[in-house]
XYZ file of C-alpha atoms in Angstrom:
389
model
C 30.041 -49.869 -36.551
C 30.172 -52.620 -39.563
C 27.672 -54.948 -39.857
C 29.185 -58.334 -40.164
C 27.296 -61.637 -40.882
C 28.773 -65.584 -40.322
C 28.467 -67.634 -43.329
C 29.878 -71.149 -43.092
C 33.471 -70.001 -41.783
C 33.554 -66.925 -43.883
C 32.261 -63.507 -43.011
C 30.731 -60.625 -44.607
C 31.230 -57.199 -44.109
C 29.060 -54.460 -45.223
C 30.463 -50.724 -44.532
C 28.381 -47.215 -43.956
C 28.934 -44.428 -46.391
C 30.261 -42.678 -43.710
C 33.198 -45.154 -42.444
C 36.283 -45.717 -44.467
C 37.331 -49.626 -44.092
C 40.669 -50.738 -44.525
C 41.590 -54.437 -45.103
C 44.938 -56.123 -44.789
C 45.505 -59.803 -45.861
C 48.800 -61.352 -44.731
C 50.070 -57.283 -44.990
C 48.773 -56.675 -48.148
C 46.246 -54.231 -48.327
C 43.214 -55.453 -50.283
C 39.925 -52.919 -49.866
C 40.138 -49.400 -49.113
C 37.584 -47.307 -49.038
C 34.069 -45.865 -47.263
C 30.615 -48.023 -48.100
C 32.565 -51.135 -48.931
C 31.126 -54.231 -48.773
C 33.397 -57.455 -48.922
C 33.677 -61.199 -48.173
C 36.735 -62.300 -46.144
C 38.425 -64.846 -43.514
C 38.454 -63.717 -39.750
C 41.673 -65.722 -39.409
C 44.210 -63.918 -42.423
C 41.818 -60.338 -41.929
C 43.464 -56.969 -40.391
C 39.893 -54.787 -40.377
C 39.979 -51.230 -39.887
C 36.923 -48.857 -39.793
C 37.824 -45.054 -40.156
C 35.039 -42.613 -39.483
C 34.727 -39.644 -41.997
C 31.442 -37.508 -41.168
C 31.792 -34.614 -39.210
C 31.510 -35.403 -35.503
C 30.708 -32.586 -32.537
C 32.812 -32.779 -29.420
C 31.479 -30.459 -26.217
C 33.873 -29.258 -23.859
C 33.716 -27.638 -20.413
C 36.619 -26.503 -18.365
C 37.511 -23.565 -15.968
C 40.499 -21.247 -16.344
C 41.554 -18.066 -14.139
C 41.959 -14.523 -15.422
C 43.972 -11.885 -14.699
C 42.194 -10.832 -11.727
C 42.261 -14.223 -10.074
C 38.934 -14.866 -10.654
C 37.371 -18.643 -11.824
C 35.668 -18.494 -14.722
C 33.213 -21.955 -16.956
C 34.334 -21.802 -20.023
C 31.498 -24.130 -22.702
C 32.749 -24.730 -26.360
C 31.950 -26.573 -29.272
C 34.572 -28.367 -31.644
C 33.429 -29.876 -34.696
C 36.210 -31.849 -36.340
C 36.690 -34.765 -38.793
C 39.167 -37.023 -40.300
C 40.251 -36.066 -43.548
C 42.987 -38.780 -43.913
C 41.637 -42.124 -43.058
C 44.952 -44.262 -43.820
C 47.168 -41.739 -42.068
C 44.138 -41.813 -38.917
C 44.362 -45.478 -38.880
C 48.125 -45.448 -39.020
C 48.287 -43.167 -35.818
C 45.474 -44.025 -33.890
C 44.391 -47.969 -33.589
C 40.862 -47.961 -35.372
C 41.331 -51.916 -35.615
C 37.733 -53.412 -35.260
C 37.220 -57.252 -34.302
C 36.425 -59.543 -37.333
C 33.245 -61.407 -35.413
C 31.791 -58.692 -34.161
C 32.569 -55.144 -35.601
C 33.273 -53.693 -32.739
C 36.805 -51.416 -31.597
C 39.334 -52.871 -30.253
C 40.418 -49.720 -28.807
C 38.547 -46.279 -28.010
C 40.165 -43.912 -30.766
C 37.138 -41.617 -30.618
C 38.098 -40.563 -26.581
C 41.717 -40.208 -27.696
C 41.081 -37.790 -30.515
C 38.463 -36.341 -27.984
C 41.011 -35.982 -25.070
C 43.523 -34.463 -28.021
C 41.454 -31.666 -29.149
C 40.142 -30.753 -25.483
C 43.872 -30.598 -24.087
C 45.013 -28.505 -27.150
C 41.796 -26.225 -27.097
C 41.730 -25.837 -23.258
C 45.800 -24.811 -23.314
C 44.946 -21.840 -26.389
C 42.305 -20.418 -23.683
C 43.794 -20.696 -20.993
C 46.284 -17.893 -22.404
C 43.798 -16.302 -23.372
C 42.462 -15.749 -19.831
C 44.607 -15.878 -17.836
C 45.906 -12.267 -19.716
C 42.317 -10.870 -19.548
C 40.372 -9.398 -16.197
C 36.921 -11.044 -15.487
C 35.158 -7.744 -16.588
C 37.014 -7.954 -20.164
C 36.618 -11.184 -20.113
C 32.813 -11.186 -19.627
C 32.677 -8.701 -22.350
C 34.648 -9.736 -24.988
C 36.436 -12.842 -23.788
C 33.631 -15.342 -25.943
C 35.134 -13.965 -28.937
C 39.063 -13.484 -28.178
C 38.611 -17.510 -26.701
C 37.167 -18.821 -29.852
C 39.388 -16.856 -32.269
C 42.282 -18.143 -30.398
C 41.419 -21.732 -29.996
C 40.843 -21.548 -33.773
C 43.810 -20.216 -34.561
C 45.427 -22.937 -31.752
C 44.043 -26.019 -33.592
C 44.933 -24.688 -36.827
C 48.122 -24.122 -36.380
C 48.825 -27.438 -33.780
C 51.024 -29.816 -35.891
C 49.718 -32.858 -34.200
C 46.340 -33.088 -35.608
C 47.316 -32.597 -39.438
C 49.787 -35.475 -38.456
C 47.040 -37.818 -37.391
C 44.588 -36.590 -40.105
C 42.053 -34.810 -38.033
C 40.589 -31.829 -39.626
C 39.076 -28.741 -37.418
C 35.746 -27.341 -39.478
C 34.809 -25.337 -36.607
C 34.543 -23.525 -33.127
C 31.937 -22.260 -30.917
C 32.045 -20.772 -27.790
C 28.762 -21.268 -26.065
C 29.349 -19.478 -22.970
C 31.979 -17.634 -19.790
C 30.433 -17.650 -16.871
C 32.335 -17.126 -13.649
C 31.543 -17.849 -10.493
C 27.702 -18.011 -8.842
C 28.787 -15.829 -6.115
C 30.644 -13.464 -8.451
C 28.372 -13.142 -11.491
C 25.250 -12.602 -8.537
C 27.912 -9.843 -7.249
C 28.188 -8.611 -10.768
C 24.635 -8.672 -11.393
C 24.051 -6.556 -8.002
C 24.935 -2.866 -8.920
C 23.289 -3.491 -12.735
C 20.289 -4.652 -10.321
C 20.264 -1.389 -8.280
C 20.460 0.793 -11.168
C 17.738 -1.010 -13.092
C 15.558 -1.219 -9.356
C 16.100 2.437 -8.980
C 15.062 3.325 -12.680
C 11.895 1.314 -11.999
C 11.374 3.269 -8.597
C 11.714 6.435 -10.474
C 9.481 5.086 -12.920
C 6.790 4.064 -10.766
C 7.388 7.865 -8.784
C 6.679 9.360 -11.961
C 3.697 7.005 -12.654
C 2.168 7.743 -9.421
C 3.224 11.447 -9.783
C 1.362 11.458 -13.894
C -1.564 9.711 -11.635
C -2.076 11.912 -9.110
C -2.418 14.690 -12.036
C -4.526 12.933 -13.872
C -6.839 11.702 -10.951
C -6.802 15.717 -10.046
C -7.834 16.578 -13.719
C -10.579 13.858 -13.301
C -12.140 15.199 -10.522
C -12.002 18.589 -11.501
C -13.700 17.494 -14.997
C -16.185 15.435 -12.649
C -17.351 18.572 -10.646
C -17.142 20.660 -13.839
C -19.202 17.906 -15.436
C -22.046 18.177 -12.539
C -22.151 22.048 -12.044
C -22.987 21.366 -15.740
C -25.417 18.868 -15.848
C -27.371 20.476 -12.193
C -27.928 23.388 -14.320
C -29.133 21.581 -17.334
C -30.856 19.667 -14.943
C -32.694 23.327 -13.941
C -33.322 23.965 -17.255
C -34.605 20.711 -17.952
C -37.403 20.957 -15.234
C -38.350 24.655 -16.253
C -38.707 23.199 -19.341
C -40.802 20.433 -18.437
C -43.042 22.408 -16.597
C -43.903 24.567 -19.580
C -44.262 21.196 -21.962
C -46.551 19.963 -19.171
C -48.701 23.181 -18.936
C -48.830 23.170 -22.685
C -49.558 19.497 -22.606
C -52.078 20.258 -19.854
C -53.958 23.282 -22.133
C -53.774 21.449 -25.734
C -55.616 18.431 -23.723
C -58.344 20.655 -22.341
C -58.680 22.245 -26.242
C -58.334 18.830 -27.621
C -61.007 17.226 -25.214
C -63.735 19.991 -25.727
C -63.361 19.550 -29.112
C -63.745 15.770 -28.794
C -66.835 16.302 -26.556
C -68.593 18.602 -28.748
C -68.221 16.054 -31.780
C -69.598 13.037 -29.313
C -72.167 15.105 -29.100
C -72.922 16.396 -32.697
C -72.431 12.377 -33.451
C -74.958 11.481 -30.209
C -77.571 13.871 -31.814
C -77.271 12.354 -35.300
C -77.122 8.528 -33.992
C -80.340 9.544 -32.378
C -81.660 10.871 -35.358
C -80.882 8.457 -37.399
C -81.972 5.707 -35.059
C -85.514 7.716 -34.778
C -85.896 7.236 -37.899
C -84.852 3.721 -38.586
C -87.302 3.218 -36.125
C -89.966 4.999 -37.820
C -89.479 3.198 -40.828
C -89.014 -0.252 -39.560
C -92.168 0.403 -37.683
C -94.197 1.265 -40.709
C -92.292 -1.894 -42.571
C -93.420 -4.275 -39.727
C -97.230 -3.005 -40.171
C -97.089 -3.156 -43.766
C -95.795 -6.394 -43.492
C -98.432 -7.708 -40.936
C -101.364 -6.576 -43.103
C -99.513 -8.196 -45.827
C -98.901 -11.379 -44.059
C -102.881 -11.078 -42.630
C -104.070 -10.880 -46.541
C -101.939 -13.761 -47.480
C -103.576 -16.012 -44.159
C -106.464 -14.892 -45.159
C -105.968 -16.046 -49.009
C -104.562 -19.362 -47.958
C -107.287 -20.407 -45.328
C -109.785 -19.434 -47.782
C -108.194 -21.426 -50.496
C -107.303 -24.557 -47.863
C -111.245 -24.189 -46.819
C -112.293 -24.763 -50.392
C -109.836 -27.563 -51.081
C -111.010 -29.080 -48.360
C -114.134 -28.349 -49.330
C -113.621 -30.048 -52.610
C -111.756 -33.023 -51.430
C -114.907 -34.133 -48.828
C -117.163 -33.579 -51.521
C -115.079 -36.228 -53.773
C -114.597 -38.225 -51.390
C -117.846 -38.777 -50.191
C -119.036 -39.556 -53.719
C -115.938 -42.120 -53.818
C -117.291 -43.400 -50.571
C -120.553 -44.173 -51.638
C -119.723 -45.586 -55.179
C -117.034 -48.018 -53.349
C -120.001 -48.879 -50.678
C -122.058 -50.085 -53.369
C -119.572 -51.402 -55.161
C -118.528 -53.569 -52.224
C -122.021 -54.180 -51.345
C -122.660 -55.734 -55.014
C -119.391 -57.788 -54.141
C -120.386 -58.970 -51.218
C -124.066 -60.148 -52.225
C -122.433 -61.890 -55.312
C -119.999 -63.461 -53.548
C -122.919 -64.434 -51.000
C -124.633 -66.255 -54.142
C -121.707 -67.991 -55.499
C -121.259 -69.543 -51.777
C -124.821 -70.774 -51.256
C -124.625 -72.093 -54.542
C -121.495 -73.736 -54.192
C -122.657 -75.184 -50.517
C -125.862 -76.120 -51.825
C -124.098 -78.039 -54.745
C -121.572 -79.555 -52.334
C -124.423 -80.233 -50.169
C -126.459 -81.991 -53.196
C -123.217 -84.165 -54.395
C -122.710 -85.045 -50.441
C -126.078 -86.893 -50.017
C -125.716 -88.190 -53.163
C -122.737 -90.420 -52.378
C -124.403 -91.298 -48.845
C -127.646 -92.458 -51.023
C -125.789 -95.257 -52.445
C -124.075 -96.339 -49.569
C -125.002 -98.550 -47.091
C -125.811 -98.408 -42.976
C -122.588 -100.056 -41.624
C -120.666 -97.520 -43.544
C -122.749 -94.345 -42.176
C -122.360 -95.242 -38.983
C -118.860 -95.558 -39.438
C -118.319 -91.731 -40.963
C -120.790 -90.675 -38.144
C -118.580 -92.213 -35.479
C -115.856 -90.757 -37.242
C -117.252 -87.156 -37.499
C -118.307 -87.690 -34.327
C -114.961 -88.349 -33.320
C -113.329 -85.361 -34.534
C -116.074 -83.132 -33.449
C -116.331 -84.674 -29.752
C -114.090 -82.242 -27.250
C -110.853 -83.367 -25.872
C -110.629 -86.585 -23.367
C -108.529 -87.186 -20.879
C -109.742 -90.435 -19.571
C -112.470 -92.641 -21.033
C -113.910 -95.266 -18.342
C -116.783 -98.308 -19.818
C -118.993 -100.534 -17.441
C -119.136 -103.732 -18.111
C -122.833 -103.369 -18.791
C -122.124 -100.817 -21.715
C -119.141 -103.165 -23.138
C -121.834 -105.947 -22.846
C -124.817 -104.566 -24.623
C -122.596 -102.923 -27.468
C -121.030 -106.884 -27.720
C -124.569 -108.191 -28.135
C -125.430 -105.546 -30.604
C -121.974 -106.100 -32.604
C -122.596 -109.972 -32.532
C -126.196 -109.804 -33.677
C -125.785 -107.272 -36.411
C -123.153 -109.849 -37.170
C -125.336 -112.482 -37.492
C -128.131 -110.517 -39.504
């Protein structure tokens, strides 16, 4: 179908490579051709779009052969228009000017040609042919006829229709028919399979036969190497049996050679470690010996030293201590000396005071102090006639 746009009362039209277009202006004819694309007026436009690609057209009818029997027949036409202007002269191909579209349905009347024309062709073929011929070699007689048929049918030339080729997909008569056809090929093949399966079950039956008889072949067989095998294991076992005895006197006598030499050998490690003990508690008895000895007169030594350090350092300190005993006297006495001295040259009042005072601080500590009146009275008086003195 063209594709046609609306532009301000004019219209475009833009073709397929595969459609011819035709257009007539007031009868003239102005483009012609496939994959056109043109400006024009709907109003003064004639538009024709011819199809040129090669188009398929399936067809299934029935005819009746010789026998009387119905046969399907399914075949394939593939046609296409080689003359587009003699096609659009024939057939109306005229396509509205808005929309594209047919007018008319030329495809179904090219369609309803060619089915007519190829249906009549095999219909003579059949209806000369039995349904068994038919079956056989009617696919080929039907499309070499409708071939020829189409070929040679002046109409289509006329309206520029081209036939490129024919198939003929399939006869097929009737269900109940082809099922009754299919019936004896059905028994034969069934009883070729029973004979097949006989003769299966027949090779079985051998071979199961030959099976068993290679089974009880196979256990005579291995019972007697099974004979063999114990006879044989009996004599390994008594061999076994005798190379163990041989094998374990021999191992006992060497434990014992090896007992007697441990022994031996331990005897005398013994021996020796014996004598190396004693030798090495005389040794160790000498060298306790030695070493109190030699700790006796280092001690020995050290008492005498330090009892002669003991008794310098005594006299020593005692020389200290009788100097030091000097120096203090001395320095007492001297204190002692300067102390009256200064208490020479003062006067009563004053050593009273100090005594009070040394008094004071050597008097113990006093809770509470309590004076009579006749104490505070007599120490007035005295105050107040020292006073006066």
């Amino acid at each position: 179908m063209a594709d046609i746009t609306r532009r301000l009362g004019w219209r475009h039209l833009r073709g397929a490579p595969t459609a011819h277009i035709r257009h007539h202006r007031a009868g003239e004819l102005v483009h012609d051709g496939p994959g056109l694309s043109f400006w024009f007026r709907s109003l003064t436009a004639a538009l024709s779009e011819v199809p040129v690609d090669d188009r398929e057209l399936a067809m299934t009818f029935h005819a009746r052969t010789s026998d009387f029997q119905d046969v399907a027949v399914q075949a394939t036409v593939t046609y296409r228009i080689s003359d587009p202007a003699l096609a659009a002269a024939r057939l109306d191909f005229s396509v509205d000017p808005d929309t594209g579209v047919w007018r008319g349905a030329p495809l179904e009347q090219l369609g309803t040609l060619l089915t007519e024309t190829a249906q009549q062709h095999a219909l003579d073929v059949l209806a000369r042919t039995t349904l068994s011929a038919a079956l056989v070699d009617g696919v080929a007689a039907v499309r070499e006829r409708v071939a020829a048929g189409l070929t040679a049918e002046p109409r289509l030339p006329a309206t520029g229709i081209e036939v490129v080729a024919v198939r003929v997909v399939a006869l097929r008569p009737e269900p109940e028919v082809e099922r009754a056809l299919r019936t004896p090929a059905r028994e034969q093949i069934q009883q070729e399979a029973d004979r097949a399966t006989y003769e299966r079950r027949a090779v079985a039956v051998e071979r199961e036969r030959a099976i068993a008889e290679n089974e009880l072949a196979s256990q005579i067989e291995l019972a007697r190497r099974e004979e063999q095998l114990v006879d044989q294991r009996g004599t390994n076992a008594r061999r076994e049996a005798e190379e163990r005895a041989a094998a374990d006197a021999v191992t006992a006598g060497a434990e014992a050679a090896r007992t007697v030499r441990l022994a031996e050998a331990e005897a005398a490690r013994s021996v020796k470690l014996a004598e190396a003990e004693a030798d090495n508690q005389v040794r160790m008895a000498d060298a306790e010996a030695q070493r109190s000895q030699r700790l006796t007169e280092a001690e020995a030594a050290r008492s005498v030293k330090l009892s002669e350090a003991e008794a310098v350092r005594t006299v020593r300190l005692a020389r200290a201590e009788a100097e030091a005993a000097r120096e203090t006297g001395e320095a007492r006495a001297q204190a002692q000396a300067a102390w009256l001295r200064v208490h020479a040259d003062v006067d009563v009042a004053t050593l009273h005071a100090l005594t009070g005072t040394r008094l004071a601080d050597n008097l113990p500590h006093i809770e509470n102090l309590t004076v009579s009146p006749d104490v505070l009275t007599g120490l007035l008086a005295k105050l107040g006639g020292g006073e006066r003195e």
